[in-house]
PDB file of C-alpha atoms in Angstrom:
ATOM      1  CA  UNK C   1     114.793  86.927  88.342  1.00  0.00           C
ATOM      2  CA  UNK C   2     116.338  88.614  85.074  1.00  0.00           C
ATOM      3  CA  UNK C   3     118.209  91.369  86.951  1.00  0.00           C
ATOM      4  CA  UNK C   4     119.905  88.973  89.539  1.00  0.00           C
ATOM      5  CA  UNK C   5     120.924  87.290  86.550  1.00  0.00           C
ATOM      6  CA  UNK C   6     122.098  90.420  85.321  1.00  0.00           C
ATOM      7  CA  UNK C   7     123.873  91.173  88.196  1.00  0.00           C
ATOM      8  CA  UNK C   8     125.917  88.421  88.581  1.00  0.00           C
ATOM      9  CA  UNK C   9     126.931  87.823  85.002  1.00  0.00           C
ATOM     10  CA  UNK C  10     128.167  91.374  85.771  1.00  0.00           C
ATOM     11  CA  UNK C  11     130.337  90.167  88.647  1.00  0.00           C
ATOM     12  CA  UNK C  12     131.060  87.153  87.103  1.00  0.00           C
ATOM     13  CA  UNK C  13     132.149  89.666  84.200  1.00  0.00           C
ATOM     14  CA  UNK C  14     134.363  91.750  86.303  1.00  0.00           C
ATOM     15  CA  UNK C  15     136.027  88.365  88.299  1.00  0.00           C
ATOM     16  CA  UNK C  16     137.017  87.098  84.798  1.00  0.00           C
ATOM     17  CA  UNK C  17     138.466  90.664  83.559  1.00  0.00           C
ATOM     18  CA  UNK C  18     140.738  90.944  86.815  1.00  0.00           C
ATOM     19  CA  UNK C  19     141.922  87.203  86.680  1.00  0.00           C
ATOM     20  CA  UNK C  20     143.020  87.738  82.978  1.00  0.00           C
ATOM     21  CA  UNK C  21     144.399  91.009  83.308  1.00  0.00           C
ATOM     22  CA  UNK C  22     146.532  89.524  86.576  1.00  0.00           C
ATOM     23  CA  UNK C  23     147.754  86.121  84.784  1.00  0.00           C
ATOM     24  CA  UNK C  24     148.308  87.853  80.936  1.00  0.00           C
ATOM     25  CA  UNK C  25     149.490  91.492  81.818  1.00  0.00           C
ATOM     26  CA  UNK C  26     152.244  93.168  84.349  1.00  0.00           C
ATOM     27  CA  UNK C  27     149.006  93.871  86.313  1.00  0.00           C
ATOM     28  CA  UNK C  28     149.562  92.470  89.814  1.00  0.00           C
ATOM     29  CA  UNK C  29     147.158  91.903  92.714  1.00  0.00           C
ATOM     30  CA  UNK C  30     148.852  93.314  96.055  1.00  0.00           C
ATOM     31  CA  UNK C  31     146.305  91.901  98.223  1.00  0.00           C
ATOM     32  CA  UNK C  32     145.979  88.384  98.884  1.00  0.00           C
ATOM     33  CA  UNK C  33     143.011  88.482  99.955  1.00  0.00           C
ATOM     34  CA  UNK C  34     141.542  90.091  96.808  1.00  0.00           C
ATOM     35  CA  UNK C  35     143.809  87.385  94.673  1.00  0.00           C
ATOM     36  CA  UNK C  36     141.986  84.459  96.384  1.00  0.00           C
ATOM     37  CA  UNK C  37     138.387  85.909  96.189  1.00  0.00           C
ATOM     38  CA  UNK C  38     139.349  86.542  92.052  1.00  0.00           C
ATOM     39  CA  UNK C  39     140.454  82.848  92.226  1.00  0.00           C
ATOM     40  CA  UNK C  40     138.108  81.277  93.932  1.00  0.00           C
ATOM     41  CA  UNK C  41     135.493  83.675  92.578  1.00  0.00           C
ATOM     42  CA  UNK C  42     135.953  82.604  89.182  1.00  0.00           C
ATOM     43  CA  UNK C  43     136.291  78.675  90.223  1.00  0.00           C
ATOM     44  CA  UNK C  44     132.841  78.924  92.374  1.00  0.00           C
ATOM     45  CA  UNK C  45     131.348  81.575  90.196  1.00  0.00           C
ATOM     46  CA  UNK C  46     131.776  79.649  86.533  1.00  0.00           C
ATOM     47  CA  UNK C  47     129.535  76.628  87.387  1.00  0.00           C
ATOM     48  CA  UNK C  48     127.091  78.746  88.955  1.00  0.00           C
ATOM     49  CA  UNK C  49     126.401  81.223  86.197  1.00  0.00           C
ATOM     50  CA  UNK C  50     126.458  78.764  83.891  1.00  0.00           C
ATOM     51  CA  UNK C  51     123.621  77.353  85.268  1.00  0.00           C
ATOM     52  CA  UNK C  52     121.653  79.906  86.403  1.00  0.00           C
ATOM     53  CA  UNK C  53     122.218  81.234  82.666  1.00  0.00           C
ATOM     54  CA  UNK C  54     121.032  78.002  80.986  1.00  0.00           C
ATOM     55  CA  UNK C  55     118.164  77.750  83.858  1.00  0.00           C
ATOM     56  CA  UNK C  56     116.911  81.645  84.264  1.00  0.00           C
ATOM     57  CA  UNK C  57     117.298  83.643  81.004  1.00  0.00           C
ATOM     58  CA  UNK C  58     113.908  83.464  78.903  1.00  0.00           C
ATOM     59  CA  UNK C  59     114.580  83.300  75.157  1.00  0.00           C
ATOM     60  CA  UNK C  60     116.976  80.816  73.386  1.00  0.00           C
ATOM     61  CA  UNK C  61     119.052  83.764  71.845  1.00  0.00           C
ATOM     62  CA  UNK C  62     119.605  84.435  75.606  1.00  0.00           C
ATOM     63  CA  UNK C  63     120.856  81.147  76.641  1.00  0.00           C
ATOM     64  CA  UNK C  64     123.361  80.387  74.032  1.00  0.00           C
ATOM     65  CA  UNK C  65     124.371  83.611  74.524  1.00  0.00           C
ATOM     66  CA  UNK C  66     125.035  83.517  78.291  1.00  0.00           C
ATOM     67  CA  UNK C  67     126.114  80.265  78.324  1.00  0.00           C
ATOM     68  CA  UNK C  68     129.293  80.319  75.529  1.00  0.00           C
ATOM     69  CA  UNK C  69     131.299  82.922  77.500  1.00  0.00           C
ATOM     70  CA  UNK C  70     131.039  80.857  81.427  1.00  0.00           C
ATOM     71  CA  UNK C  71     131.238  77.516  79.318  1.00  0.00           C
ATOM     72  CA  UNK C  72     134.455  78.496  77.549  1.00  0.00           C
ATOM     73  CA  UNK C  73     135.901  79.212  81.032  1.00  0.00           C
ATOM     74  CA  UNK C  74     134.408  76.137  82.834  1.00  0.00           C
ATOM     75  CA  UNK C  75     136.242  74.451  80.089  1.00  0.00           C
ATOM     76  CA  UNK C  76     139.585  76.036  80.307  1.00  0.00           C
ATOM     77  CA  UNK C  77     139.661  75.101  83.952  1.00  0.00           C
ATOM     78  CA  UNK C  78     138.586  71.847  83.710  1.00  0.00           C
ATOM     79  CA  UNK C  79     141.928  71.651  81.025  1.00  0.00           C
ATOM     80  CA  UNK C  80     144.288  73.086  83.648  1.00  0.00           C
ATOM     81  CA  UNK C  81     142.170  71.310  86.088  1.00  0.00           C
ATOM     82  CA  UNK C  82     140.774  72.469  88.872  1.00  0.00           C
ATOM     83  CA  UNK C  83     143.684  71.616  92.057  1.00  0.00           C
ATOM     84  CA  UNK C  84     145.975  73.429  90.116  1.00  0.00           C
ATOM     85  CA  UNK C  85     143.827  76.360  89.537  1.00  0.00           C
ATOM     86  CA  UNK C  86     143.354  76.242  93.358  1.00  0.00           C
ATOM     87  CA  UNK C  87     146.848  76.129  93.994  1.00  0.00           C
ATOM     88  CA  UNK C  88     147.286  79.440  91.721  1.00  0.00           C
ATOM     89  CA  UNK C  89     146.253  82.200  94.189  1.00  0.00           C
ATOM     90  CA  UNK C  90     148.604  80.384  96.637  1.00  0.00           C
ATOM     91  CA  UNK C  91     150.681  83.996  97.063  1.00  0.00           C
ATOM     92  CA  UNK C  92     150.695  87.120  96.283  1.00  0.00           C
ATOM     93  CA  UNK C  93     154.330  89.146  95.719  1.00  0.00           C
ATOM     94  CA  UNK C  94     155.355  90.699  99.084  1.00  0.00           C
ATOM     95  CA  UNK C  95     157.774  93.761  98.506  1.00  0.00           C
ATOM     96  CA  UNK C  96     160.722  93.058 101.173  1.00  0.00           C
ATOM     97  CA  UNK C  97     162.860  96.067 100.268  1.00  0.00           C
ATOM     98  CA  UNK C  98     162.316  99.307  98.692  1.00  0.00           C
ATOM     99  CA  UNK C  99     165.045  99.683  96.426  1.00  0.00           C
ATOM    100  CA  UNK C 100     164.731 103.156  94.725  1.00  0.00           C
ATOM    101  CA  UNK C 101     161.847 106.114  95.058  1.00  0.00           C
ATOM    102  CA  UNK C 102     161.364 108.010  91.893  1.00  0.00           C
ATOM    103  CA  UNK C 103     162.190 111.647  92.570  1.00  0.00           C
ATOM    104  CA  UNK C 104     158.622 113.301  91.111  1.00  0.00           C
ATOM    105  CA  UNK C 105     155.895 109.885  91.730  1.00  0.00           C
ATOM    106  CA  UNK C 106     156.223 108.694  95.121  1.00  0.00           C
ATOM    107  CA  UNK C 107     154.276 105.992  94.843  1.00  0.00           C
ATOM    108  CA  UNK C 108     156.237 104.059  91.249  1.00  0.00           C
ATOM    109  CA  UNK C 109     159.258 102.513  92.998  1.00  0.00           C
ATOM    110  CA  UNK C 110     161.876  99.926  92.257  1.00  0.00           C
ATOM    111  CA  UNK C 111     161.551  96.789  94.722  1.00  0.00           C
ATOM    112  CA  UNK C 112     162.687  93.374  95.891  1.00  0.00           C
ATOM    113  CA  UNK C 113     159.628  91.235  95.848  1.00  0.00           C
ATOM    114  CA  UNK C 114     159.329  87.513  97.090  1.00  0.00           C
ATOM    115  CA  UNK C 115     156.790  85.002  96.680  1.00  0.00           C
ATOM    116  CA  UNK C 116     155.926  82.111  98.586  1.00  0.00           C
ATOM    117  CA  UNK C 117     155.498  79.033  96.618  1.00  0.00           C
ATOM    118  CA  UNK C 118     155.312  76.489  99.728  1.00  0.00           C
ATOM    119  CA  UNK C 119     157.570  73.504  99.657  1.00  0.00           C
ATOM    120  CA  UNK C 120     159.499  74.873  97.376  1.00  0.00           C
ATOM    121  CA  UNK C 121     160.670  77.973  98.624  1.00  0.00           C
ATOM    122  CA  UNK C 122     160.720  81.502  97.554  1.00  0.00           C
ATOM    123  CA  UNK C 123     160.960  83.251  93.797  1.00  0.00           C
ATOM    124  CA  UNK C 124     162.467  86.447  93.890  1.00  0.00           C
ATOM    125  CA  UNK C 125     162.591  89.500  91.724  1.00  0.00           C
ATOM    126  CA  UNK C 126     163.566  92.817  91.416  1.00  0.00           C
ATOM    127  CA  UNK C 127     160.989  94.706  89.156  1.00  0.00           C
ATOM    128  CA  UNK C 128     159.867  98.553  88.898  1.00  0.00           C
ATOM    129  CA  UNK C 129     156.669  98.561  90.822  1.00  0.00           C
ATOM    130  CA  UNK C 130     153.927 101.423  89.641  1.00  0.00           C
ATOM    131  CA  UNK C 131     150.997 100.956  92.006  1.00  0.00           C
ATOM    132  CA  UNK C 132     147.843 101.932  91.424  1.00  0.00           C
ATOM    133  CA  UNK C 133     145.796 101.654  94.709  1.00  0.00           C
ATOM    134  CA  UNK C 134     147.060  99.814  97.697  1.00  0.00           C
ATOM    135  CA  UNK C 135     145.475  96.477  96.307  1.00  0.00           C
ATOM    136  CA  UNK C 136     146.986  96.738  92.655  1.00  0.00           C
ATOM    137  CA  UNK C 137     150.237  97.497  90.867  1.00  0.00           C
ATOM    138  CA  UNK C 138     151.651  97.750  87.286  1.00  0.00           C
ATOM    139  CA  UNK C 139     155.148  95.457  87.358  1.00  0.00           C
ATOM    140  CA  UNK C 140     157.860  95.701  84.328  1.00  0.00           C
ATOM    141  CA  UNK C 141     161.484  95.248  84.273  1.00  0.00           C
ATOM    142  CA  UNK C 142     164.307  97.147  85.900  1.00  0.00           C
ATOM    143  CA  UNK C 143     166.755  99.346  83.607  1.00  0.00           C
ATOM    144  CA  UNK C 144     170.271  98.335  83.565  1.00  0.00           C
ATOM    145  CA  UNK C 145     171.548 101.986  84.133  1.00  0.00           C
ATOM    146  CA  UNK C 146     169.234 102.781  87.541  1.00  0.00           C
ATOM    147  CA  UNK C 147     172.144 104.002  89.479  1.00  0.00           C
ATOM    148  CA  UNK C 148     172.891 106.797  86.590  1.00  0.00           C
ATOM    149  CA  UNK C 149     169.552 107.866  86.130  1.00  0.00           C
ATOM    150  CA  UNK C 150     168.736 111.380  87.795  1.00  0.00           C
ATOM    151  CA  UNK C 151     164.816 110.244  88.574  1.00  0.00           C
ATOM    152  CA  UNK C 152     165.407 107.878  91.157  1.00  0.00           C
ATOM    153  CA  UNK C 153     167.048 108.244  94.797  1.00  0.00           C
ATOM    154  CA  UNK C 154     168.467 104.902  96.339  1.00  0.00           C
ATOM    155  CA  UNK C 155     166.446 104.622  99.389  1.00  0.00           C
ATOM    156  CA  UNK C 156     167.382 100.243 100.308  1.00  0.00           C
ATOM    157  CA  UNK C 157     164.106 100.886 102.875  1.00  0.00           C
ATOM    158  CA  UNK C 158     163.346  97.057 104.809  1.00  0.00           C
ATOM    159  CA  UNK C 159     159.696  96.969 104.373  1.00  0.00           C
ATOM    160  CA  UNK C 160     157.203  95.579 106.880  1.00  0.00           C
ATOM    161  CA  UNK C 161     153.960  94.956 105.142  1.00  0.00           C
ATOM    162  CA  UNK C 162     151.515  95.596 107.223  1.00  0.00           C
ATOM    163  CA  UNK C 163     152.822  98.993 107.727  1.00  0.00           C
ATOM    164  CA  UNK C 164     153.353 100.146 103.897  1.00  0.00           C
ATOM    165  CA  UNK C 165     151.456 102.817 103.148  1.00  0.00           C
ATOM    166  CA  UNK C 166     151.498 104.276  99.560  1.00  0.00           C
TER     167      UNK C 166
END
């Protein structure tokens, strides 16, 4: 029983490392359908490791230990509470133009990004997108001098997508 318990503190482990490094860093998650399996991963997942820590692992050292790390979170969301921590995942950012291609990495690009936030509408930004796989990016903030700079070619490319391919 130990190494499913092993296993899915791992997961649990990795869940938690992905949601912070998405809501505390410029690390984005492209895919929406990775976003809402980190969200609701880490909602789901909390309560159950928790118990199955408390419940499966043999010595005491072993309990308190496995329990501080998923209790600390299960606490956290309980603060934000959990419909709002639902609601978080609602969208990822969905590039709608392609702004400028950097002339020697083809895949770190300057884009116009939206993100639907339901009743309310759309944000928008403009940010300097480095992407990592298909699924994640690194985001940061556009220079003010783009158009003088010899590295990137102004491209203003519509985007569908389903079709991008990087």
């Amino acid at each position: 029983m130990t190494r499913k318990i092993k296993i899915s503190n791992i997961i649990y482990g990795l869940i938690v490392a992905v949601f912070l490094l998405d809501e505390l860093t410029s690390f984005d998650i492209k895919s929406q359908a990775i976003k809402s399996f980190i969200y609701l991963g880490l909602l789901v997942g909390t309560p159950l490791v928790l118990v199955g820590n408390s419940l499966f692992l043999k010595t005491k050292v072993q309990k308190i230990i496995g329990t501080i790390f998923p209790a600390t979170i299960f606490i956290l969301i309980m603060i934000v509470g959990p419909m709002k921590f639902i609601s978080l995942p609602a969208s990822a950012w969905r590039t709608q133009t392609v702004l400028y291609q950097n002339r020697h990495l083809g895949f770190k690009t300057v884009e116009f990004q939206m993100l639907d936030v339901g009743s309310f509408g759309y944000n928008k930004r403009t940010v300097e997108v480095l992407y990592l796989t298909p699924f994640f990016m690194i985001v940061s903030e556009v220079p003010n001098d783009i158009e003088k700079r010899v590295e990137w070619i102004k491209i203003n490319k519509e985007v569908n997508e389903l079709e991008l391919k990087y």
